[in-house]
XYZ file of C-alpha atoms in Angstrom:
706
model
C 0.000 -0.001 0.000
C 1.408 3.401 -1.033
C 1.959 6.133 1.491
C 0.976 9.826 0.947
C 4.572 10.567 -0.094
C 4.072 8.309 -3.080
C 2.057 11.055 -4.801
C 4.694 13.758 -4.224
C 5.953 13.723 -7.887
C 2.386 14.180 -9.113
C 1.947 17.018 -6.651
C 5.072 18.659 -8.036
C 3.849 18.291 -11.594
C 0.565 19.963 -10.656
C 2.464 22.854 -9.004
C 4.662 23.289 -12.092
C 1.572 23.286 -14.303
C -0.090 25.907 -12.090
C 3.084 28.045 -12.269
C 3.054 27.848 -16.067
C -0.588 28.797 -16.122
C 0.212 31.797 -13.898
C 1.614 33.642 -16.980
C -1.816 33.432 -18.589
C -3.338 35.510 -15.809
C -1.096 38.461 -16.846
C -2.402 38.324 -20.427
C -5.186 40.387 -21.915
C -8.820 39.280 -21.480
C -10.164 36.627 -21.870
C -6.825 34.719 -21.659
C -6.439 35.830 -18.057
C -9.826 34.319 -17.160
C -8.802 30.987 -18.713
C -5.605 30.987 -16.690
C -7.488 31.662 -13.484
C -10.045 28.849 -14.202
C -7.280 26.321 -14.920
C -5.383 27.303 -11.796
C -8.615 26.901 -9.783
C -9.149 23.430 -11.346
C -5.608 22.354 -10.470
C -6.192 23.572 -6.949
C -9.390 21.473 -6.888
C -7.570 18.325 -7.994
C -4.800 18.952 -5.563
C -7.508 18.922 -2.911
C -8.780 15.569 -4.349
C -5.243 14.270 -4.116
C -5.238 15.308 -0.526
C -8.476 13.322 -0.016
C -6.741 10.355 -1.625
C -3.880 10.725 0.772
C -6.349 10.849 3.627
C -7.969 7.557 2.422
C -4.537 6.026 2.233
C -4.017 7.073 5.782
C -7.304 5.324 6.742
C -6.259 2.123 4.871
C -3.066 2.071 6.896
C -4.855 0.842 10.153
C -6.739 -1.766 8.126
C -3.423 -3.163 6.938
C -2.234 -3.194 10.505
C -5.399 -5.026 11.554
C -4.803 -7.604 8.850
C -1.265 -8.127 10.085
C -2.555 -8.384 13.669
C -5.205 -10.899 12.564
C -2.547 -12.906 10.826
C -0.403 -12.842 13.901
C -3.389 -13.924 16.024
C -4.118 -16.757 13.651
C -0.515 -17.841 13.785
C -0.540 -17.528 17.565
C -3.752 -19.595 17.718
C -2.253 -22.201 15.454
C 0.823 -22.401 17.681
C -1.392 -22.778 20.743
C -3.463 -25.496 19.060
C -0.279 -27.095 17.955
C 1.058 -27.060 21.464
C -2.225 -28.416 22.869
C -2.488 -31.096 20.328
C 1.191 -31.877 20.089
C 0.839 -34.365 22.834
C -2.468 -35.800 21.781
C -1.909 -35.688 18.155
C 1.648 -36.724 17.886
C 0.477 -39.436 15.584
C -1.139 -37.103 13.329
C 1.712 -34.559 13.450
C 2.592 -34.837 9.894
C -0.988 -34.296 8.813
C -1.382 -31.329 11.107
C 1.876 -29.856 10.005
C 0.731 -30.113 6.450
C -2.559 -28.512 7.333
C -0.861 -25.664 9.172
C 1.475 -25.058 6.318
C -1.461 -24.979 3.998
C -3.297 -22.470 6.183
C -0.260 -20.224 6.440
C 0.212 -20.255 2.713
C -3.460 -19.516 2.173
C -3.348 -16.591 4.633
C -0.312 -15.134 2.990
C -1.882 -15.533 -0.435
C -4.999 -13.816 0.875
C -2.974 -10.906 2.171
C -1.079 -10.576 -1.079
C -4.262 -10.721 -3.084
C -5.845 -8.087 -0.831
C -2.893 -5.735 -1.182
C -2.805 -6.245 -4.961
C -6.519 -5.500 -5.196
C -6.103 -2.327 -3.207
C -3.104 -1.222 -5.357
C -4.932 -2.023 -8.591
C -7.995 -0.099 -7.449
C -5.945 2.967 -6.510
C -3.969 2.811 -9.759
C -7.128 2.576 -11.854
C -8.701 5.422 -9.868
C -5.727 7.725 -10.291
C -5.370 6.903 -13.968
C -9.040 7.425 -14.698
C -9.728 10.479 -12.550
C -6.318 12.198 -12.355
C -3.650 11.161 -14.828
C -5.778 10.767 -17.965
C -7.725 14.079 -17.719
C -4.660 15.923 -16.527
C -2.640 14.556 -19.434
C -5.352 15.634 -21.875
C -5.536 19.081 -20.279
C -1.723 19.396 -20.347
C -1.606 18.431 -24.030
C -4.329 20.965 -24.885
C -2.625 23.669 -22.884
C 0.671 22.910 -24.633
C -1.046 23.270 -27.988
C -2.695 26.467 -26.716
C 0.691 27.791 -25.724
C 2.056 26.859 -29.152
C -0.631 28.957 -30.831
C -3.667 26.729 -31.205
C -6.361 29.094 -30.008
C -9.260 27.547 -31.915
C -9.454 23.787 -31.081
C -11.866 22.812 -28.323
C -11.007 20.511 -25.393
C -12.616 17.038 -25.477
C -12.395 14.996 -22.211
C -15.692 13.095 -22.523
C -16.412 13.223 -18.816
C -19.414 14.207 -16.777
C -17.644 14.949 -13.504
C -15.735 18.034 -12.425
C -13.337 17.563 -15.349
C -16.320 18.059 -17.597
C -16.952 21.423 -15.973
C -13.324 22.345 -16.663
C -13.786 21.208 -20.256
C -16.909 23.380 -20.627
C -15.211 26.397 -19.045
C -12.113 25.958 -21.228
C -14.183 25.604 -24.393
C -16.243 28.630 -23.441
C -13.081 30.606 -22.832
C -11.599 29.415 -26.140
C -14.759 30.482 -27.960
C -14.736 33.879 -26.205
C -11.005 34.144 -26.803
C -11.468 33.424 -30.488
C -14.060 36.165 -30.715
C -11.886 38.546 -28.705
C -8.815 37.703 -30.768
C -10.750 38.368 -33.929
C -11.877 41.726 -32.528
C -8.343 42.431 -31.369
C -6.950 41.586 -34.792
C -9.453 43.916 -36.407
C -8.669 46.636 -33.867
C -4.939 46.023 -34.224
C -5.156 46.313 -37.999
C -7.184 49.505 -37.631
C -4.895 51.010 -35.036
C -1.797 49.776 -36.856
C -3.051 51.647 -39.896
C -3.548 54.738 -37.760
C -0.134 54.138 -36.160
C 1.643 53.829 -39.501
C -0.220 56.685 -41.177
C 0.055 59.167 -38.277
C 1.736 62.414 -39.245
C 3.467 62.566 -35.866
C 6.292 60.197 -35.090
C 5.345 57.489 -32.550
C 8.095 55.463 -30.934
C 8.916 53.004 -28.193
C 12.486 53.010 -26.913
C 14.617 51.833 -24.043
C 16.035 54.143 -21.407
C 19.426 53.753 -23.080
C 17.975 55.144 -26.309
C 17.546 52.047 -28.472
C 14.415 52.190 -30.619
C 12.160 49.164 -30.148
C 9.283 50.218 -32.375
C 8.444 53.280 -34.474
C 5.974 54.287 -37.173
C 6.626 55.443 -40.714
C 6.569 59.104 -39.687
C 9.727 58.545 -37.622
C 11.448 57.017 -40.641
C 10.387 59.920 -42.858
C 11.245 62.468 -40.180
C 14.787 61.241 -39.515
C 15.682 59.292 -42.659
C 16.655 56.137 -40.749
C 15.100 52.765 -41.729
C 13.471 51.625 -38.505
C 12.583 48.084 -37.287
C 9.307 46.578 -38.503
C 8.960 44.237 -35.522
C 10.616 41.166 -37.048
C 13.694 39.609 -35.494
C 15.562 39.939 -38.782
C 14.980 43.673 -38.910
C 15.966 44.114 -35.291
C 19.239 42.260 -35.823
C 20.049 44.062 -39.098
C 22.863 46.577 -38.675
C 21.168 49.202 -40.888
C 18.321 49.486 -38.411
C 20.589 50.349 -35.505
C 19.685 53.812 -34.188
C 20.336 55.340 -30.798
C 18.188 58.322 -29.887
C 20.730 60.000 -27.656
C 23.707 59.568 -29.974
C 22.074 59.847 -33.407
C 19.154 62.284 -33.393
C 19.778 64.749 -30.561
C 21.868 67.729 -31.621
C 22.843 68.120 -27.981
C 22.871 64.758 -26.134
C 22.424 66.622 -22.858
C 18.896 67.529 -24.019
C 17.848 63.882 -23.934
C 19.263 63.542 -20.447
C 17.114 66.505 -19.403
C 14.147 64.757 -21.044
C 14.883 61.542 -19.086
C 15.241 63.502 -15.833
C 11.867 65.172 -16.402
C 10.257 61.787 -17.114
C 11.707 60.324 -13.930
C 10.455 63.314 -11.991
C 6.948 63.634 -13.476
C 6.432 60.203 -15.169
C 4.846 62.076 -18.069
C 6.120 65.105 -20.002
C 4.377 67.033 -22.780
C 5.677 69.465 -25.432
C 9.370 69.238 -24.619
C 10.897 71.353 -27.406
C 14.351 70.297 -28.559
C 16.548 70.520 -31.662
C 16.940 67.159 -33.415
C 19.179 65.965 -36.240
C 18.286 63.958 -39.354
C 20.424 61.282 -40.903
C 21.693 63.701 -43.561
C 22.958 66.069 -40.851
C 20.225 68.707 -41.165
C 18.468 69.775 -37.993
C 14.916 70.713 -37.108
C 12.924 71.656 -34.018
C 10.555 69.074 -32.547
C 8.073 68.829 -29.701
C 8.460 65.550 -27.772
C 5.739 64.138 -25.505
C 5.878 60.810 -23.720
C 5.606 58.758 -20.562
C 7.785 56.347 -18.639
C 6.625 52.700 -18.577
C 7.445 50.747 -15.437
C 7.239 46.977 -14.892
C 7.217 45.679 -11.345
C 8.379 49.083 -10.112
C 11.382 49.248 -12.442
C 11.946 51.531 -15.439
C 11.283 49.467 -18.556
C 10.883 51.712 -21.577
C 9.673 55.052 -22.922
C 6.678 55.567 -25.188
C 6.308 58.909 -26.871
C 5.316 61.115 -29.794
C 7.581 63.451 -31.809
C 6.065 66.348 -33.750
C 8.001 68.499 -36.212
C 7.428 72.096 -35.051
C 10.087 73.774 -37.187
C 7.557 75.769 -39.179
C 5.647 76.758 -36.073
C 8.843 77.646 -34.249
C 10.136 79.620 -37.227
C 6.825 81.447 -37.353
C 6.965 81.999 -33.603
C 10.562 83.210 -33.812
C 9.635 85.484 -36.712
C 6.726 86.840 -34.701
C 8.979 87.388 -31.694
C 11.547 89.080 -33.917
C 8.850 91.228 -35.469
C 7.479 92.040 -32.019
C 10.985 92.918 -30.854
C 11.491 95.008 -34.010
C 8.180 96.841 -33.534
C 8.971 97.371 -29.859
C 12.332 98.841 -30.837
C 10.584 101.134 -33.299
C 8.109 102.191 -30.620
C 10.876 102.706 -28.049
C 13.061 104.566 -30.558
C 10.364 107.106 -31.285
C 11.304 110.550 -29.954
C 7.698 111.088 -28.905
C 5.616 109.607 -26.113
C 3.410 106.708 -27.199
C 0.859 105.265 -24.776
C -1.847 102.679 -25.428
C -4.962 102.201 -23.280
C -7.920 99.835 -23.394
C -11.584 100.775 -23.218
C -11.296 101.157 -19.419
C -8.334 103.548 -19.845
C -5.943 100.945 -18.441
C -2.414 101.310 -19.813
C -1.419 98.577 -22.305
C 1.528 100.285 -24.030
C 4.218 102.488 -22.532
C 7.245 103.272 -24.705
C 10.730 104.256 -23.622
C 10.161 107.990 -24.074
C 7.150 107.703 -21.763
C 9.445 106.013 -19.232
C 11.961 108.853 -19.495
C 9.369 111.598 -19.152
C 7.400 110.012 -16.324
C 10.351 108.271 -14.603
C 8.099 105.201 -14.486
C 9.111 101.872 -16.044
C 6.798 100.208 -18.547
C 6.273 97.178 -16.304
C 5.235 99.472 -13.483
C 2.827 101.459 -15.690
C 1.084 98.659 -17.586
C -2.104 97.457 -15.988
C -2.794 100.704 -14.135
C -5.292 103.432 -14.884
C -4.073 106.253 -17.107
C -5.024 108.836 -14.492
C -2.768 107.083 -11.974
C 0.464 106.858 -13.939
C 0.427 109.779 -16.406
C 0.685 113.022 -14.449
C 2.449 115.123 -17.095
C -0.696 117.115 -17.915
C -3.793 118.573 -16.352
C -6.301 115.733 -16.391
C -9.298 118.043 -16.372
C -8.657 118.666 -20.087
C -6.667 115.631 -21.139
C -8.840 112.858 -19.676
C -12.054 114.351 -21.049
C -10.586 114.228 -24.569
C -9.512 110.625 -24.032
C -12.991 109.692 -22.873
C -14.422 111.440 -25.923
C -12.272 109.367 -28.281
C -13.196 106.122 -26.544
C -16.868 107.063 -26.650
C -17.124 108.366 -30.209
C -14.312 106.445 -31.913
C -13.039 109.649 -33.516
C -9.514 111.028 -33.185
C -8.910 114.158 -31.122
C -5.991 116.551 -31.581
C -4.769 118.912 -28.884
C -2.074 121.478 -29.660
C 0.339 123.352 -27.439
C -0.764 121.613 -24.242
C 1.318 122.861 -21.350
C 3.062 120.157 -19.369
C 3.420 120.090 -15.622
C 7.062 119.177 -16.112
C 9.478 122.061 -16.814
C 12.804 122.108 -18.597
C 16.073 122.014 -16.679
C 16.275 125.796 -16.890
C 12.735 126.101 -15.521
C 11.029 127.066 -18.792
C 7.611 125.769 -19.746
C 7.188 122.720 -21.946
C 4.460 122.193 -24.518
C 3.157 119.059 -26.239
C 0.952 118.347 -29.226
C -1.324 115.433 -28.297
C -3.104 113.188 -30.783
C -5.575 110.629 -29.426
C -6.877 108.190 -32.009
C -9.051 105.083 -31.572
C -7.576 101.613 -31.842
C -9.885 98.952 -33.268
C -9.303 95.529 -31.698
C -11.318 92.360 -31.204
C -13.780 93.399 -28.555
C -14.088 96.834 -26.949
C -11.995 99.546 -28.565
C -8.959 101.125 -27.032
C -6.940 104.198 -27.930
C -3.380 105.254 -28.690
C -2.062 108.530 -27.287
C 0.720 110.234 -29.242
C 2.468 113.083 -27.424
C 5.070 115.145 -29.258
C 7.262 117.621 -27.431
C 6.909 120.822 -29.462
C 8.720 123.106 -27.034
C 11.754 123.435 -29.282
C 9.565 123.828 -32.351
C 7.600 126.601 -30.688
C 10.857 128.221 -29.687
C 12.095 127.961 -33.256
C 8.821 129.395 -34.464
C 9.246 132.227 -32.006
C 12.803 132.604 -33.224
C 11.579 132.776 -36.801
C 8.934 135.291 -35.804
C 11.563 137.315 -34.010
C 13.906 136.963 -36.976
C 11.176 138.079 -39.329
C 10.406 140.922 -36.944
C 14.066 141.870 -36.949
C 14.108 141.693 -40.721
C 10.992 143.855 -40.792
C 12.597 146.263 -38.391
C 15.749 146.205 -40.509
C 13.705 146.891 -43.607
C 11.826 149.625 -41.766
C 15.125 151.035 -40.533
C 16.517 150.959 -44.071
C 13.393 152.733 -45.323
C 13.512 155.262 -42.512
C 17.202 155.831 -43.177
C 16.417 156.433 -46.811
C 13.608 158.840 -45.906
C 15.811 160.605 -43.351
C 18.581 160.941 -45.883
C 16.402 163.085 -48.125
C 15.654 165.956 -45.650
C 19.072 165.426 -44.080
C 20.674 166.018 -47.430
C 18.630 169.219 -47.728
C 19.712 170.333 -44.254
C 23.382 169.624 -44.894
C 23.232 171.154 -48.326
C 21.523 174.298 -46.989
C 24.096 174.490 -44.163
C 26.778 174.541 -46.799
C 24.852 177.189 -48.755
C 24.371 179.220 -45.563
C 28.096 179.043 -44.825
C 28.821 180.249 -48.337
C 26.261 183.078 -48.034
C 27.901 184.264 -44.803
C 31.413 184.023 -46.150
C 33.062 187.499 -46.589
C 35.286 186.099 -49.351
C 32.481 185.998 -51.896
C 31.976 189.214 -53.886
C 28.284 188.624 -54.246
C 27.885 188.579 -50.480
C 29.762 191.873 -50.150
C 27.691 193.459 -52.908
C 24.393 192.526 -51.273
C 25.619 193.723 -47.870
C 26.681 197.109 -49.322
C 23.327 197.503 -51.029
C 21.769 197.061 -47.607
C 24.069 199.662 -46.078
C 26.348 197.323 -44.165
C 29.396 195.205 -44.661
C 30.077 191.449 -44.542
C 32.501 191.973 -41.718
C 29.661 193.515 -39.688
C 27.396 190.542 -40.510
C 30.157 188.046 -39.645
C 30.800 189.951 -36.463
C 27.125 189.831 -35.619
C 26.920 186.048 -36.192
C 29.942 185.570 -34.035
C 28.602 187.725 -31.211
C 25.190 186.096 -31.365
C 26.653 182.559 -31.653
C 25.100 181.966 -35.039
C 28.336 180.629 -36.421
C 28.563 178.107 -33.587
C 24.950 177.108 -34.104
C 25.599 176.549 -37.780
C 28.620 174.397 -36.968
C 26.569 172.383 -34.427
C 23.841 171.864 -37.009
C 26.424 170.738 -39.529
C 28.107 168.380 -37.023
C 24.739 166.933 -35.996
C 23.778 166.462 -39.608
C 27.032 164.628 -40.370
C 26.543 162.541 -37.274
C 23.008 161.701 -38.323
C 24.287 160.828 -41.762
C 26.861 158.497 -40.215
C 24.227 156.860 -38.038
C 21.958 156.419 -41.025
C 24.834 154.852 -42.931
C 25.446 152.406 -40.073
C 21.744 151.600 -39.920
C 21.693 150.948 -43.649
C 24.761 148.759 -43.413
C 23.365 146.786 -40.441
C 19.937 146.327 -41.972
C 21.149 144.854 -45.239
C 19.856 141.271 -45.766
C 19.673 138.753 -48.527
C 22.464 136.772 -50.146
C 25.616 136.633 -48.080
C 28.164 139.131 -49.318
C 31.547 138.200 -47.875
C 34.016 140.920 -48.706
C 37.321 141.989 -47.146
C 36.703 144.391 -44.242
C 38.914 146.361 -41.912
C 37.941 144.968 -38.510
C 38.902 148.063 -36.546
C 36.678 150.270 -38.719
C 33.835 147.767 -38.404
C 34.201 147.773 -34.626
C 34.193 151.548 -34.458
C 31.046 151.805 -36.511
C 29.378 149.253 -34.235
C 30.401 151.181 -31.099
C 28.942 154.331 -32.581
C 25.749 152.417 -33.459
C 25.543 151.104 -29.912
C 25.985 154.609 -28.513
C 23.008 155.779 -30.555
C 20.808 152.863 -29.437
C 17.959 153.959 -27.158
C 18.222 151.026 -24.742
C 21.976 151.311 -24.568
C 21.736 154.998 -23.668
C 18.806 154.866 -21.264
C 18.708 151.345 -19.766
C 22.405 150.510 -19.635
C 23.869 154.043 -19.467
C 26.299 153.198 -22.238
C 27.764 156.749 -22.375
C 29.210 156.259 -18.865
C 31.015 153.031 -19.788
C 34.662 153.431 -20.717
C 35.538 151.762 -24.013
C 39.155 150.572 -24.070
C 40.472 149.894 -27.563
C 43.398 147.533 -28.096
C 43.752 147.245 -31.857
C 46.740 145.442 -33.323
C 47.699 145.665 -36.960
C 45.947 142.803 -38.761
C 45.008 141.952 -42.307
C 41.533 142.525 -43.665
C 38.980 139.839 -42.815
C 36.630 138.390 -45.437
C 33.204 138.640 -43.783
C 29.650 139.932 -44.000
C 30.012 143.281 -42.271
C 26.353 143.661 -41.277
C 26.304 140.212 -39.621
C 29.562 140.872 -37.743
C 28.086 144.202 -36.611
C 25.041 142.325 -35.343
C 27.281 139.960 -33.357
C 29.345 142.814 -31.917
C 26.222 144.798 -31.047
C 24.833 141.771 -29.183
C 28.113 141.338 -27.287
C 28.226 145.030 -26.396
C 24.635 144.905 -25.132
C 25.375 141.883 -22.916
C 28.508 143.568 -21.596
C 26.579 146.778 -20.872
C 23.880 144.767 -19.124
C 26.506 143.049 -16.952
C 27.869 146.495 -15.960
C 24.526 148.022 -14.880
C 25.064 147.220 -11.196
C 28.831 147.743 -11.302
C 29.879 150.176 -8.547
C 33.459 150.483 -9.805
C 34.377 152.188 -13.012
C 32.528 150.237 -15.737
C 34.757 149.261 -18.603
C 34.492 147.338 -21.861
C 37.700 146.298 -23.597
C 37.767 145.505 -27.302
C 40.919 143.757 -28.494
C 41.865 142.862 -32.069
C 44.906 140.707 -32.854
C 46.087 137.801 -34.984
C 45.756 134.339 -33.441
C 47.943 132.844 -36.148
C 48.667 133.372 -39.815
C 45.184 132.285 -40.824
C 42.879 133.578 -38.066
C 41.931 136.857 -36.459
C 40.853 137.090 -32.838
C 38.366 139.699 -31.586
C 37.766 139.892 -27.816
C 34.995 141.796 -26.031
C 35.486 141.733 -22.260
C 33.995 143.553 -19.310
C 34.774 144.007 -15.646
C 31.248 143.097 -14.503
C 29.987 140.471 -12.056
C 30.776 137.468 -14.281
C 28.888 134.191 -14.614
C 28.840 130.789 -12.917
C 30.104 127.765 -14.885
C 26.603 126.283 -15.356
C 25.337 129.610 -16.735
C 28.319 129.979 -19.082
C 27.686 126.445 -20.402
C 24.162 127.449 -21.540
C 24.792 131.036 -22.611
C 24.590 130.205 -26.333
C 21.459 128.004 -26.034
C 18.350 129.359 -27.782
C 15.934 131.176 -25.469
C 18.289 130.949 -22.530
C 18.430 134.221 -20.631
C 19.633 135.422 -17.249
C 17.105 138.267 -17.246
C 13.758 138.188 -15.514
C 10.818 136.481 -17.242
C 9.501 138.751 -19.987
C 12.604 140.937 -20.026
C 14.185 139.226 -23.033
C 13.902 136.380 -25.523
C 17.372 134.903 -24.994
C 18.043 134.924 -28.737
C 20.927 137.373 -29.174
C 23.879 135.160 -28.292
C 22.411 132.054 -29.968
C 22.027 134.038 -33.204
C 25.547 135.431 -32.765
C 26.890 131.902 -32.298
C 25.094 130.761 -35.463
C 26.442 133.706 -37.487
C 30.046 133.142 -36.428
C 30.153 129.318 -36.595
C 27.832 128.631 -39.524
C 28.087 131.678 -41.762
C 31.765 132.525 -41.197
C 33.402 129.152 -40.327
C 34.658 130.660 -37.080
C 34.225 130.045 -33.382
C 32.666 131.914 -30.470
C 33.430 131.050 -26.860
C 33.187 132.648 -23.456
C 35.325 132.544 -20.336
C 33.938 133.888 -17.098
C 34.167 133.563 -13.351
C 31.856 135.078 -10.735
C 33.236 138.481 -9.697
C 35.903 138.562 -12.441
C 33.881 139.668 -15.461
C 33.372 137.895 -18.767
C 35.349 137.658 -21.998
C 33.777 136.722 -25.345
C 36.282 135.655 -27.980
C 35.504 135.599 -31.713
C 37.900 133.741 -34.021
C 37.481 134.377 -37.772
C 39.524 133.095 -40.705
C 41.113 135.791 -42.864
C 40.093 133.904 -46.027
C 36.593 132.546 -45.403
C 35.627 129.370 -47.274
C 32.014 130.537 -47.371
C 33.062 133.262 -49.787
C 34.359 130.636 -52.188
C 31.087 128.745 -51.933
C 29.055 131.853 -52.613
C 31.234 132.871 -55.519
């Protein structure tokens, strides 16, 4: 009789079979259900084996009882033999034979009983365990080899029949599922192969396991088609990190992001084709793990070169437009329909001292305080409401110039049509300098008008003046005793010319006549200076004697009303330091204008001078080619910051309204532009000022004009 350990090999076979079936449970449905049913059936038969073992354990005492019975029989026979040995000595041989026969029969009975039990168990195991298990094992082996269609046929009505029905049901369901899967796989394989984006499966090391046609087209590498031959072929060898990444460190960054987030989308990187050309791609993918370990990467690659080029072009265009906006010399501000700032160029930053990032997103009334909002904001609201542009001219700014003068802006507000509510763009142009230039032109035209008027007046004065001077000469001739006609007329009147001359002398008539003549000549000289100063038109550079030109200008300044009454020019000592120099080629009227302006500024600086006021005019040669003319005074002088701005247009040290600040700027223009010279000033507070004019003897402007 076999012990429970006799079935240990069969137990091991069942365990191995269950372990093999365990792989089916990890498969896709319905294979996993089949695996679980088979494993449950094996577990059931292992329990039946255990029942068999338990029966064997129960048969063990029966075998012991049989042995005990045999021993009792033998003991009884020995006792009978002993009892009858004496009485049956005669029949000993017969008894011995009988005993031997009984022993042999008992042993045969025991052997036959054990053989019957063994045969029964063997037939039971073969019929209920080995045969169905062998059939199931063969069918499973065929199933593992690829036979998914054949049904299982055990021909039993017990539990094995249930397993047969379940297996056949699973095979039928599996066949249907496999058919659906094949259809789905063909459909999705078609989508996979025809996708415009590259789809790949690769190892962590970068070896491509599977890829679609788009990858092959994208990179130019023939990729594996899934067959072992293609995977082993050398031409299909491609490593993502070494072959397609322009910078291998980019793939390492990609791997690090996958390990950190498990899934990464739109990772933009520059990739390289097989021919060496590069392109920009967007990579998305996820990290696949098996049993907690990194197995492979599945992802999608999209060629975004065109999009990136477009994006880069848009960024470049935006940067270019922003540079244009920031390079504009005018303020440019954009607002939305709620008057919230959306655009703030660099000039706006400079004027408001507020950065664009700090201004954007805030209300216009909060960040733009250059103007009076009572006027400005109402116009902005009007544009936003009506959609019509509004122009504002000569709007005074709250911000002054460095010298404290007012600033003016022209403001244009025009609507900006966008998707949704409209906004507006505010264009502010600083017109302060333009207005100053306009004022300068007006003043220049006024000066030209005054010059023309002066020339006309001089011409009109010359006519009666000529009569006066001519009649003075006639009067002198009529009172001269040397003319016979005068003597004759005097004698006819009963007197003599000596008496008449004596009378004019005693009554001062002769002196009066001389004073009238001197005044007339002086007026004639003044008129000549006025005519010379007021000449305009085409530049007429001619050689001039600088000392004579200076003298005429001093005389003109002495006859000026403001010089005589405001600056008390007649009390200022004029010191002349004239060196012998060659004639200078210049426009005499323009040089007179410069000198007159310098003399006026010097006289103005000497108004509050308590010492003896003095103006020194010095003429000398700087070198062989240039003449130097200095006009200096002993007034109060100027600070360095004032001297640095003295030639700026509209800059003045006088009180507001007392002057235009144009004289020295015009003088600077005349000397530097019209005469190719230079004009500079040196001054210190309390030490007076010295203006120095440097002119070339031979002016190149004369050659241009000629």
